Amino acid sequence: LSLYSSPARETKYVETPQSQLEEGVSHLRHIMEPYTAWCQVEWFYITSALHSDFFSGGYEFLQNPPAGFYPRLGVIGFAGIVGLFLARGSKIKKLVYPATLMGIGASMYYPQQAVAIGKVAGTQLYDWSLQGYIAVESLWKDN
């Protein structure tokens, strides 16, 4: 063996053929590439919007909430879960029960806001019912 020369190596890189699974994954990645690029762009817009002034107030509020905020939030959320548990069967019940129980829970902790929302909702309901009455009356008179 010589110290200054090395024997010539006769090695070749042989690429192993892709399996069907690898080909399928590669094909799927090529198909999904425009969608993932779109999602990355949208994610950039969402994260930049979250860091904007519009959402910074809510973020700061959640970082430094008032005393008792999270327990109240837990009670309201638990009321919604109980509503889902009680609303077996009908799909309408699954919408009405949790919303009602969460509304009751929220109105116990935030009565002033509940009164304000109730007033607005009452006037909206009155307007909708009046519009419905006028529509039914016009249909009745046409016949």
CSV table of N, CA and C in Angstrom, one decimal:
chain,number,residue,atom,x,y,z
A,1,LEU,N,0.8,-1.2,0.0
A,1,LEU,CA,0.0,0.0,0.0
A,1,LEU,C,0.9,1.2,0.0
A,2,SER,N,0.6,2.1,-0.9
A,2,SER,CA,1.3,3.4,-1.0
A,2,SER,C,0.7,4.4,0.0
A,3,LEU,N,1.5,5.2,0.5
A,3,LEU,CA,1.0,6.3,1.4
A,3,LEU,C,0.5,7.5,0.7
A,4,TYR,N,0.9,7.6,-0.6
A,4,TYR,CA,0.6,8.8,-1.3
A,4,TYR,C,-0.5,8.7,-2.3
A,5,SER,N,-0.8,7.5,-2.7
A,5,SER,CA,-1.9,7.3,-3.7
A,5,SER,C,-3.0,6.4,-3.1
A,6,SER,N,-4.2,6.7,-3.5
A,6,SER,CA,-5.3,5.9,-3.0
A,6,SER,C,-5.8,5.1,-4.2
A,7,PRO,N,-6.3,4.0,-4.0
A,7,PRO,CA,-6.9,3.2,-5.1
A,7,PRO,C,-8.1,3.9,-5.6
A,8,ALA,N,-8.3,3.7,-6.9
A,8,ALA,CA,-9.5,4.3,-7.5
A,8,ALA,C,-10.8,3.6,-7.1
A,9,ARG,N,-11.7,4.4,-6.7
A,9,ARG,CA,-13.0,3.8,-6.2
A,9,ARG,C,-13.9,3.6,-7.4
A,10,GLU,N,-14.6,2.5,-7.4
A,10,GLU,CA,-15.5,2.3,-8.5
A,10,GLU,C,-16.9,2.2,-7.9
A,11,THR,N,-17.4,3.2,-7.3
A,11,THR,CA,-18.7,3.2,-6.7
A,11,THR,C,-19.6,4.1,-7.5
A,12,LYS,N,-20.8,3.7,-7.5
A,12,LYS,CA,-21.8,4.5,-8.2
A,12,LYS,C,-23.0,4.7,-7.3
A,13,TYR,N,-23.6,5.8,-7.4
A,13,TYR,CA,-24.9,6.1,-6.6
A,13,TYR,C,-26.0,5.5,-7.4
A,14,VAL,N,-26.7,4.6,-6.8
A,14,VAL,CA,-27.9,4.0,-7.4
A,14,VAL,C,-29.1,4.4,-6.6
A,15,GLU,N,-30.0,5.1,-7.3
A,15,GLU,CA,-31.2,5.6,-6.6
A,15,GLU,C,-32.2,4.4,-6.6
A,16,THR,N,-32.7,4.2,-5.4
A,16,THR,CA,-33.7,3.1,-5.3
A,16,THR,C,-35.0,3.6,-5.9
A,17,PRO,N,-35.7,2.7,-6.6
A,17,PRO,CA,-37.0,3.1,-7.2
A,17,PRO,C,-38.0,3.5,-6.1
A,18,GLN,N,-38.9,4.4,-6.5
A,18,GLN,CA,-39.9,4.9,-5.5
A,18,GLN,C,-41.0,3.8,-5.4
A,19,SER,N,-41.5,3.7,-4.2
A,19,SER,CA,-42.6,2.8,-4.0
A,19,SER,C,-43.9,3.5,-4.4
A,20,GLN,N,-45.0,2.7,-4.4
A,20,GLN,CA,-46.3,3.4,-4.8
A,20,GLN,C,-46.7,4.4,-3.8
A,21,LEU,N,-46.4,4.1,-2.5
A,21,LEU,CA,-46.7,5.1,-1.5
A,21,LEU,C,-46.0,6.4,-1.7
A,22,GLU,N,-44.7,6.3,-1.9
A,22,GLU,CA,-43.9,7.5,-2.1
A,22,GLU,C,-44.3,8.3,-3.4
A,23,GLU,N,-44.7,7.6,-4.4
A,23,GLU,CA,-45.2,8.2,-5.6
A,23,GLU,C,-46.5,8.9,-5.4
A,24,GLY,N,-47.4,8.3,-4.6
A,24,GLY,CA,-48.7,8.9,-4.2
A,24,GLY,C,-48.5,10.1,-3.4
A,25,VAL,N,-47.6,10.1,-2.4
A,25,VAL,CA,-47.4,11.2,-1.6
A,25,VAL,C,-46.8,12.4,-2.4
A,26,SER,N,-45.8,12.0,-3.3
A,26,SER,CA,-45.3,13.1,-4.1
A,26,SER,C,-46.3,13.7,-5.0
A,27,HIS,N,-47.2,12.9,-5.6
A,27,HIS,CA,-48.2,13.4,-6.5
A,27,HIS,C,-49.2,14.3,-5.7
A,28,LEU,N,-49.5,13.8,-4.5
A,28,LEU,CA,-50.4,14.6,-3.7
A,28,LEU,C,-49.8,16.0,-3.3
A,29,ARG,N,-48.5,16.0,-3.0
A,29,ARG,CA,-47.8,17.2,-2.6
A,29,ARG,C,-47.8,18.2,-3.8
A,30,HIS,N,-47.6,17.7,-5.0
A,30,HIS,CA,-47.6,18.5,-6.2
A,30,HIS,C,-49.0,19.1,-6.5
A,31,ILE,N,-50.0,18.3,-6.2
A,31,ILE,CA,-51.4,18.8,-6.4
A,31,ILE,C,-51.8,19.8,-5.4
A,32,MET,N,-51.3,19.6,-4.1
A,32,MET,CA,-51.7,20.5,-3.0
A,32,MET,C,-50.8,21.7,-2.9
A,33,GLU,N,-49.8,21.8,-3.7
A,33,GLU,CA,-48.9,23.0,-3.6
A,33,GLU,C,-49.5,24.3,-3.8
A,34,PRO,N,-50.4,24.6,-4.7
A,34,PRO,CA,-51.0,25.9,-4.8
A,34,PRO,C,-51.9,26.2,-3.6
A,35,TYR,N,-52.6,25.2,-3.1
A,35,TYR,CA,-53.4,25.5,-1.9
A,35,TYR,C,-52.6,25.8,-0.7
A,36,THR,N,-51.5,25.0,-0.5
A,36,THR,CA,-50.7,25.3,0.7
A,36,THR,C,-50.0,26.7,0.6
A,37,ALA,N,-49.7,27.1,-0.7
A,37,ALA,CA,-49.1,28.4,-0.8
A,37,ALA,C,-50.2,29.5,-0.5
A,38,TRP,N,-51.4,29.2,-0.9
A,38,TRP,CA,-52.5,30.2,-0.6
A,38,TRP,C,-52.7,30.3,0.9
A,39,CYS,N,-52.7,29.1,1.6
A,39,CYS,CA,-52.9,29.1,3.0
A,39,CYS,C,-51.7,29.8,3.7
A,40,GLN,N,-50.5,29.7,3.2
A,40,GLN,CA,-49.4,30.4,3.8
A,40,GLN,C,-49.6,31.9,3.7
A,41,VAL,N,-50.1,32.4,2.6
A,41,VAL,CA,-50.3,33.8,2.4
A,41,VAL,C,-51.4,34.3,3.3
A,42,GLU,N,-52.5,33.5,3.3
A,42,GLU,CA,-53.6,33.9,4.2
A,42,GLU,C,-53.2,33.9,5.7
A,43,TRP,N,-52.4,32.9,6.1
A,43,TRP,CA,-51.9,32.8,7.4
A,43,TRP,C,-51.1,34.1,7.8
A,44,PHE,N,-50.3,34.5,6.8
A,44,PHE,CA,-49.5,35.8,7.0
A,44,PHE,C,-50.5,36.9,7.2
A,45,TYR,N,-51.6,37.0,6.4
A,45,TYR,CA,-52.5,38.1,6.6
A,45,TYR,C,-53.2,38.0,8.0
A,46,ILE,N,-53.5,36.8,8.4
A,46,ILE,CA,-54.2,36.6,9.6
A,46,ILE,C,-53.3,37.0,10.8
A,47,THR,N,-52.1,36.5,10.8
A,47,THR,CA,-51.2,36.8,11.9
A,47,THR,C,-50.9,38.3,11.9
A,48,SER,N,-50.7,39.0,10.7
A,48,SER,CA,-50.5,40.4,10.8
A,48,SER,C,-51.7,41.2,11.3
A,49,ALA,N,-52.9,40.7,11.0
A,49,ALA,CA,-54.1,41.3,11.5
A,49,ALA,C,-54.2,41.1,13.0
A,50,LEU,N,-53.8,40.0,13.5
A,50,LEU,CA,-53.8,39.7,14.9
A,50,LEU,C,-52.9,40.6,15.7
A,51,HIS,N,-51.8,41.0,15.1
A,51,HIS,CA,-50.8,41.9,15.7
A,51,HIS,C,-51.1,43.3,15.5
A,52,SER,N,-52.2,43.6,14.8
A,52,SER,CA,-52.6,45.0,14.5
A,52,SER,C,-53.2,45.6,15.7
A,53,ASP,N,-53.5,46.9,15.6
A,53,ASP,CA,-54.2,47.6,16.7
A,53,ASP,C,-55.6,47.1,17.0
A,54,PHE,N,-56.2,46.6,16.0
A,54,PHE,CA,-57.6,46.2,16.1
A,54,PHE,C,-57.7,45.0,17.2
A,55,PHE,N,-56.8,44.1,17.1
A,55,PHE,CA,-56.9,42.9,18.0
A,55,PHE,C,-56.0,43.0,19.2
A,56,SER,N,-55.2,44.1,19.3
A,56,SER,CA,-54.2,44.2,20.4
A,56,SER,C,-55.0,44.4,21.7
A,57,GLY,N,-56.1,45.1,21.7
A,57,GLY,CA,-56.9,45.3,22.9
A,57,GLY,C,-57.4,44.0,23.5
A,58,GLY,N,-57.9,43.2,22.7
A,58,GLY,CA,-58.4,41.9,23.1
A,58,GLY,C,-57.3,41.0,23.6
A,59,TYR,N,-56.2,41.0,23.0
A,59,TYR,CA,-55.0,40.3,23.4
A,59,TYR,C,-54.5,40.7,24.8
A,60,GLU,N,-54.4,42.0,24.9
A,60,GLU,CA,-54.0,42.6,26.2
A,60,GLU,C,-55.0,42.3,27.3
A,61,PHE,N,-56.3,42.3,26.9
A,61,PHE,CA,-57.4,42.0,27.9
A,61,PHE,C,-57.2,40.6,28.4
A,62,LEU,N,-56.9,39.6,27.5
A,62,LEU,CA,-56.8,38.2,27.9
A,62,LEU,C,-55.5,38.0,28.6
A,63,GLN,N,-54.5,38.8,28.4
A,63,GLN,CA,-53.2,38.7,29.1
A,63,GLN,C,-53.4,39.2,30.6
A,64,ASN,N,-54.1,40.3,30.7
A,64,ASN,CA,-54.3,40.9,32.1
A,64,ASN,C,-55.8,41.0,32.3
A,65,PRO,N,-56.5,39.9,32.5
A,65,PRO,CA,-58.0,40.0,32.7
A,65,PRO,C,-58.4,40.5,34.1
A,66,PRO,N,-59.6,41.1,34.2
A,66,PRO,CA,-60.0,41.5,35.5
A,66,PRO,C,-60.2,40.3,36.4
A,67,ALA,N,-60.2,40.6,37.7
A,67,ALA,CA,-60.4,39.5,38.7
A,67,ALA,C,-61.7,38.8,38.5
A,68,GLY,N,-61.6,37.5,38.5
A,68,GLY,CA,-62.7,36.6,38.3
A,68,GLY,C,-63.2,36.4,36.9
A,69,PHE,N,-62.5,36.8,35.9
A,69,PHE,CA,-62.9,36.7,34.5
A,69,PHE,C,-62.9,35.2,34.1
A,70,TYR,N,-61.8,34.5,34.3
A,70,TYR,CA,-61.8,33.1,33.9
A,70,TYR,C,-62.7,32.2,34.6
A,71,PRO,N,-63.0,32.4,35.9
A,71,PRO,CA,-64.0,31.5,36.5
A,71,PRO,C,-65.4,31.8,35.9
A,72,ARG,N,-65.7,33.1,35.6
A,72,ARG,CA,-67.0,33.4,35.0
A,72,ARG,C,-67.1,32.8,33.6
A,73,LEU,N,-66.0,32.9,32.9
A,73,LEU,CA,-66.0,32.3,31.6
A,73,LEU,C,-66.1,30.8,31.6
A,74,GLY,N,-65.6,30.2,32.7
A,74,GLY,CA,-65.7,28.7,32.9
A,74,GLY,C,-67.2,28.4,33.2
A,75,VAL,N,-67.8,29.1,34.0
A,75,VAL,CA,-69.2,28.9,34.3
A,75,VAL,C,-70.1,29.0,33.1
A,76,ILE,N,-69.9,30.0,32.3
A,76,ILE,CA,-70.7,30.2,31.1
A,76,ILE,C,-70.4,29.1,30.1
A,77,GLY,N,-69.2,28.7,29.9
A,77,GLY,CA,-68.9,27.6,29.0
A,77,GLY,C,-69.5,26.3,29.5
A,78,PHE,N,-69.4,26.1,30.8
A,78,PHE,CA,-70.0,24.8,31.4
A,78,PHE,C,-71.5,24.8,31.2
A,79,ALA,N,-72.1,26.0,31.3
A,79,ALA,CA,-73.6,26.0,31.0
A,79,ALA,C,-73.9,25.6,29.6
A,80,GLY,N,-73.0,26.0,28.6
A,80,GLY,CA,-73.2,25.6,27.3
A,80,GLY,C,-73.0,24.1,27.1
A,81,ILE,N,-72.1,23.5,27.8
A,81,ILE,CA,-71.9,22.1,27.7
A,81,ILE,C,-73.0,21.3,28.4
A,82,VAL,N,-73.6,21.8,29.5
A,82,VAL,CA,-74.8,21.2,30.1
A,82,VAL,C,-75.9,21.3,29.1
A,83,GLY,N,-76.1,22.4,28.4
A,83,GLY,CA,-77.1,22.6,27.4
A,83,GLY,C,-77.0,21.6,26.3
A,84,LEU,N,-75.8,21.3,25.9
A,84,LEU,CA,-75.6,20.3,24.8
A,84,LEU,C,-75.9,18.9,25.4
A,85,PHE,N,-75.6,18.6,26.7
A,85,PHE,CA,-76.0,17.4,27.3
A,85,PHE,C,-77.5,17.2,27.4
A,86,LEU,N,-78.2,18.3,27.7
A,86,LEU,CA,-79.6,18.2,27.9
A,86,LEU,C,-80.4,18.1,26.6
A,87,ALA,N,-79.7,18.6,25.5
A,87,ALA,CA,-80.4,18.7,24.2
A,87,ALA,C,-80.3,17.5,23.4
A,88,ARG,N,-80.7,16.4,23.9
A,88,ARG,CA,-80.6,15.1,23.1
A,88,ARG,C,-81.7,15.0,22.2
A,89,GLY,N,-81.5,14.5,21.0
A,89,GLY,CA,-82.5,14.3,20.0
A,89,GLY,C,-82.6,15.3,18.9
A,90,SER,N,-83.3,16.4,19.1
A,90,SER,CA,-83.6,17.4,18.1
A,90,SER,C,-82.3,18.3,17.8
A,91,LYS,N,-82.2,18.6,16.5
A,91,LYS,CA,-81.1,19.5,16.2
A,91,LYS,C,-81.4,21.0,16.7
A,92,ILE,N,-82.7,21.3,16.7
A,92,ILE,CA,-83.1,22.6,17.2
A,92,ILE,C,-82.8,22.7,18.7
A,93,LYS,N,-83.0,21.7,19.4
A,93,LYS,CA,-82.7,21.7,20.8
A,93,LYS,C,-81.2,21.9,21.0
A,94,LYS,N,-80.4,21.3,20.1
A,94,LYS,CA,-78.9,21.5,20.3
A,94,LYS,C,-78.5,22.9,20.0
A,95,LEU,N,-79.3,23.7,19.3
A,95,LEU,CA,-79.0,25.1,19.1
A,95,LEU,C,-79.5,25.9,20.2
A,96,VAL,N,-80.8,25.6,20.6
A,96,VAL,CA,-81.5,26.5,21.6
A,96,VAL,C,-81.0,26.3,23.0
A,97,TYR,N,-80.9,25.1,23.5
A,97,TYR,CA,-80.5,24.9,24.9
A,97,TYR,C,-79.2,25.5,25.3
A,98,PRO,N,-78.1,25.2,24.5
A,98,PRO,CA,-76.8,25.7,25.0
A,98,PRO,C,-76.8,27.3,24.9
A,99,ALA,N,-77.4,27.8,23.8
A,99,ALA,CA,-77.4,29.3,23.7
A,99,ALA,C,-78.2,29.9,24.9
A,100,THR,N,-79.3,29.3,25.2
A,100,THR,CA,-80.1,29.8,26.3
A,100,THR,C,-79.4,29.7,27.6
A,101,LEU,N,-78.8,28.6,27.9
A,101,LEU,CA,-78.2,28.4,29.2
A,101,LEU,C,-76.9,29.3,29.3
A,102,MET,N,-76.2,29.5,28.2
A,102,MET,CA,-75.1,30.4,28.2
A,102,MET,C,-75.5,31.8,28.4
A,103,GLY,N,-76.6,32.2,27.8
A,103,GLY,CA,-77.2,33.5,27.9
A,103,GLY,C,-77.6,33.8,29.3
A,104,ILE,N,-78.2,32.8,30.0
A,104,ILE,CA,-78.6,32.9,31.4
A,104,ILE,C,-77.4,33.1,32.3
A,105,GLY,N,-76.4,32.3,32.0
A,105,GLY,CA,-75.1,32.4,32.8
A,105,GLY,C,-74.5,33.7,32.6
A,106,ALA,N,-74.4,34.2,31.4
A,106,ALA,CA,-73.8,35.5,31.1
A,106,ALA,C,-74.6,36.6,31.7
A,107,SER,N,-75.9,36.5,31.7
A,107,SER,CA,-76.7,37.6,32.2
A,107,SER,C,-76.6,37.7,33.8
A,108,MET,N,-76.3,36.5,34.4
A,108,MET,CA,-76.1,36.6,35.8
A,108,MET,C,-74.8,37.4,36.2
A,109,TYR,N,-73.8,37.2,35.4
A,109,TYR,CA,-72.5,37.9,35.7
A,109,TYR,C,-72.4,39.3,35.1
A,110,TYR,N,-73.1,39.5,34.0
A,110,TYR,CA,-73.1,40.8,33.3
A,110,TYR,C,-74.5,41.4,33.1
A,111,PRO,N,-75.2,41.8,34.2
A,111,PRO,CA,-76.6,42.2,34.0
A,111,PRO,C,-76.8,43.4,33.2
A,112,GLN,N,-75.9,44.4,33.3
A,112,GLN,CA,-76.1,45.7,32.5
A,112,GLN,C,-76.0,45.4,31.1
A,113,GLN,N,-75.0,44.6,30.7
A,113,GLN,CA,-74.9,44.3,29.2
A,113,GLN,C,-76.0,43.5,28.7
A,114,ALA,N,-76.5,42.6,29.6
A,114,ALA,CA,-77.7,41.7,29.2
A,114,ALA,C,-78.9,42.6,29.0
A,115,VAL,N,-79.1,43.6,29.8
A,115,VAL,CA,-80.3,44.5,29.6
A,115,VAL,C,-80.1,45.3,28.3
A,116,ALA,N,-78.9,45.7,28.0
A,116,ALA,CA,-78.7,46.5,26.8
A,116,ALA,C,-79.0,45.6,25.6
A,117,ILE,N,-78.5,44.4,25.6
A,117,ILE,CA,-78.7,43.4,24.5
A,117,ILE,C,-80.1,43.0,24.4
A,118,GLY,N,-80.8,42.9,25.5
A,118,GLY,CA,-82.2,42.6,25.5
A,118,GLY,C,-83.1,43.6,24.9
A,119,LYS,N,-82.7,44.9,25.2
A,119,LYS,CA,-83.5,46.0,24.6
A,119,LYS,C,-83.3,46.0,23.1
A,120,VAL,N,-82.1,45.9,22.6
A,120,VAL,CA,-81.8,45.9,21.2
A,120,VAL,C,-82.5,44.7,20.5
A,121,ALA,N,-82.4,43.5,21.1
A,121,ALA,CA,-83.0,42.3,20.6
A,121,ALA,C,-84.6,42.4,20.6
A,122,GLY,N,-85.1,43.1,21.6
A,122,GLY,CA,-86.6,43.3,21.7
A,122,GLY,C,-87.1,44.1,20.6
A,123,THR,N,-86.4,45.2,20.3
A,123,THR,CA,-86.8,46.1,19.2
A,123,THR,C,-86.6,45.4,17.9
A,124,GLN,N,-85.6,44.6,17.7
A,124,GLN,CA,-85.4,43.9,16.4
A,124,GLN,C,-86.5,42.9,16.3
A,125,LEU,N,-86.8,42.1,17.3
A,125,LEU,CA,-87.9,41.2,17.3
A,125,LEU,C,-89.2,41.8,16.9
A,126,TYR,N,-89.5,43.0,17.5
A,126,TYR,CA,-90.7,43.7,17.2
A,126,TYR,C,-90.8,44.1,15.8
A,127,ASP,N,-89.7,44.6,15.3
A,127,ASP,CA,-89.6,45.0,13.9
A,127,ASP,C,-89.8,43.8,12.9
A,128,TRP,N,-89.2,42.7,13.2
A,128,TRP,CA,-89.4,41.5,12.4
A,128,TRP,C,-90.8,41.0,12.4
A,129,SER,N,-91.4,41.0,13.6
A,129,SER,CA,-92.8,40.5,13.7
A,129,SER,C,-93.7,41.5,13.0
A,130,LEU,N,-93.5,42.8,13.1
A,130,LEU,CA,-94.3,43.7,12.4
A,130,LEU,C,-94.2,43.5,10.8
A,131,GLN,N,-93.0,43.3,10.4
A,131,GLN,CA,-92.8,43.0,8.9
A,131,GLN,C,-93.5,41.8,8.5
A,132,GLY,N,-93.4,40.7,9.4
A,132,GLY,CA,-94.1,39.5,9.0
A,132,GLY,C,-95.6,39.7,9.0
A,133,TYR,N,-96.1,40.5,10.0
A,133,TYR,CA,-97.6,40.7,10.0
A,133,TYR,C,-98.0,41.5,8.8
A,134,ILE,N,-97.2,42.5,8.3
A,134,ILE,CA,-97.5,43.2,7.1
A,134,ILE,C,-97.5,42.3,5.9
A,135,ALA,N,-96.5,41.4,5.8
A,135,ALA,CA,-96.4,40.5,4.7
A,135,ALA,C,-97.6,39.6,4.7
A,136,VAL,N,-98.0,39.0,5.8
A,136,VAL,CA,-99.1,38.1,5.9
A,136,VAL,C,-100.4,38.8,5.5
A,137,GLU,N,-100.6,40.1,6.1
A,137,GLU,CA,-101.7,40.9,5.8
A,137,GLU,C,-101.9,41.2,4.3
A,138,SER,N,-100.7,41.5,3.7
A,138,SER,CA,-100.8,41.8,2.2
A,138,SER,C,-101.1,40.6,1.4
A,139,LEU,N,-100.6,39.4,1.8
A,139,LEU,CA,-101.0,38.2,1.1
A,139,LEU,C,-102.5,37.9,1.3
A,140,TRP,N,-103.0,38.1,2.5
A,140,TRP,CA,-104.4,37.8,2.8
A,140,TRP,C,-105.3,38.7,2.0
A,141,LYS,N,-105.0,40.0,1.9
A,141,LYS,CA,-105.8,41.0,1.1
A,141,LYS,C,-105.8,40.7,-0.3
A,142,ASP,N,-104.6,40.2,-0.9
A,142,ASP,CA,-104.5,39.9,-2.3
A,142,ASP,C,-105.4,38.8,-2.7
A,143,ASN,N,-105.6,37.8,-1.8
A,143,ASN,CA,-106.5,36.7,-2.1
A,143,ASN,C,-107.9,37.1,-1.9
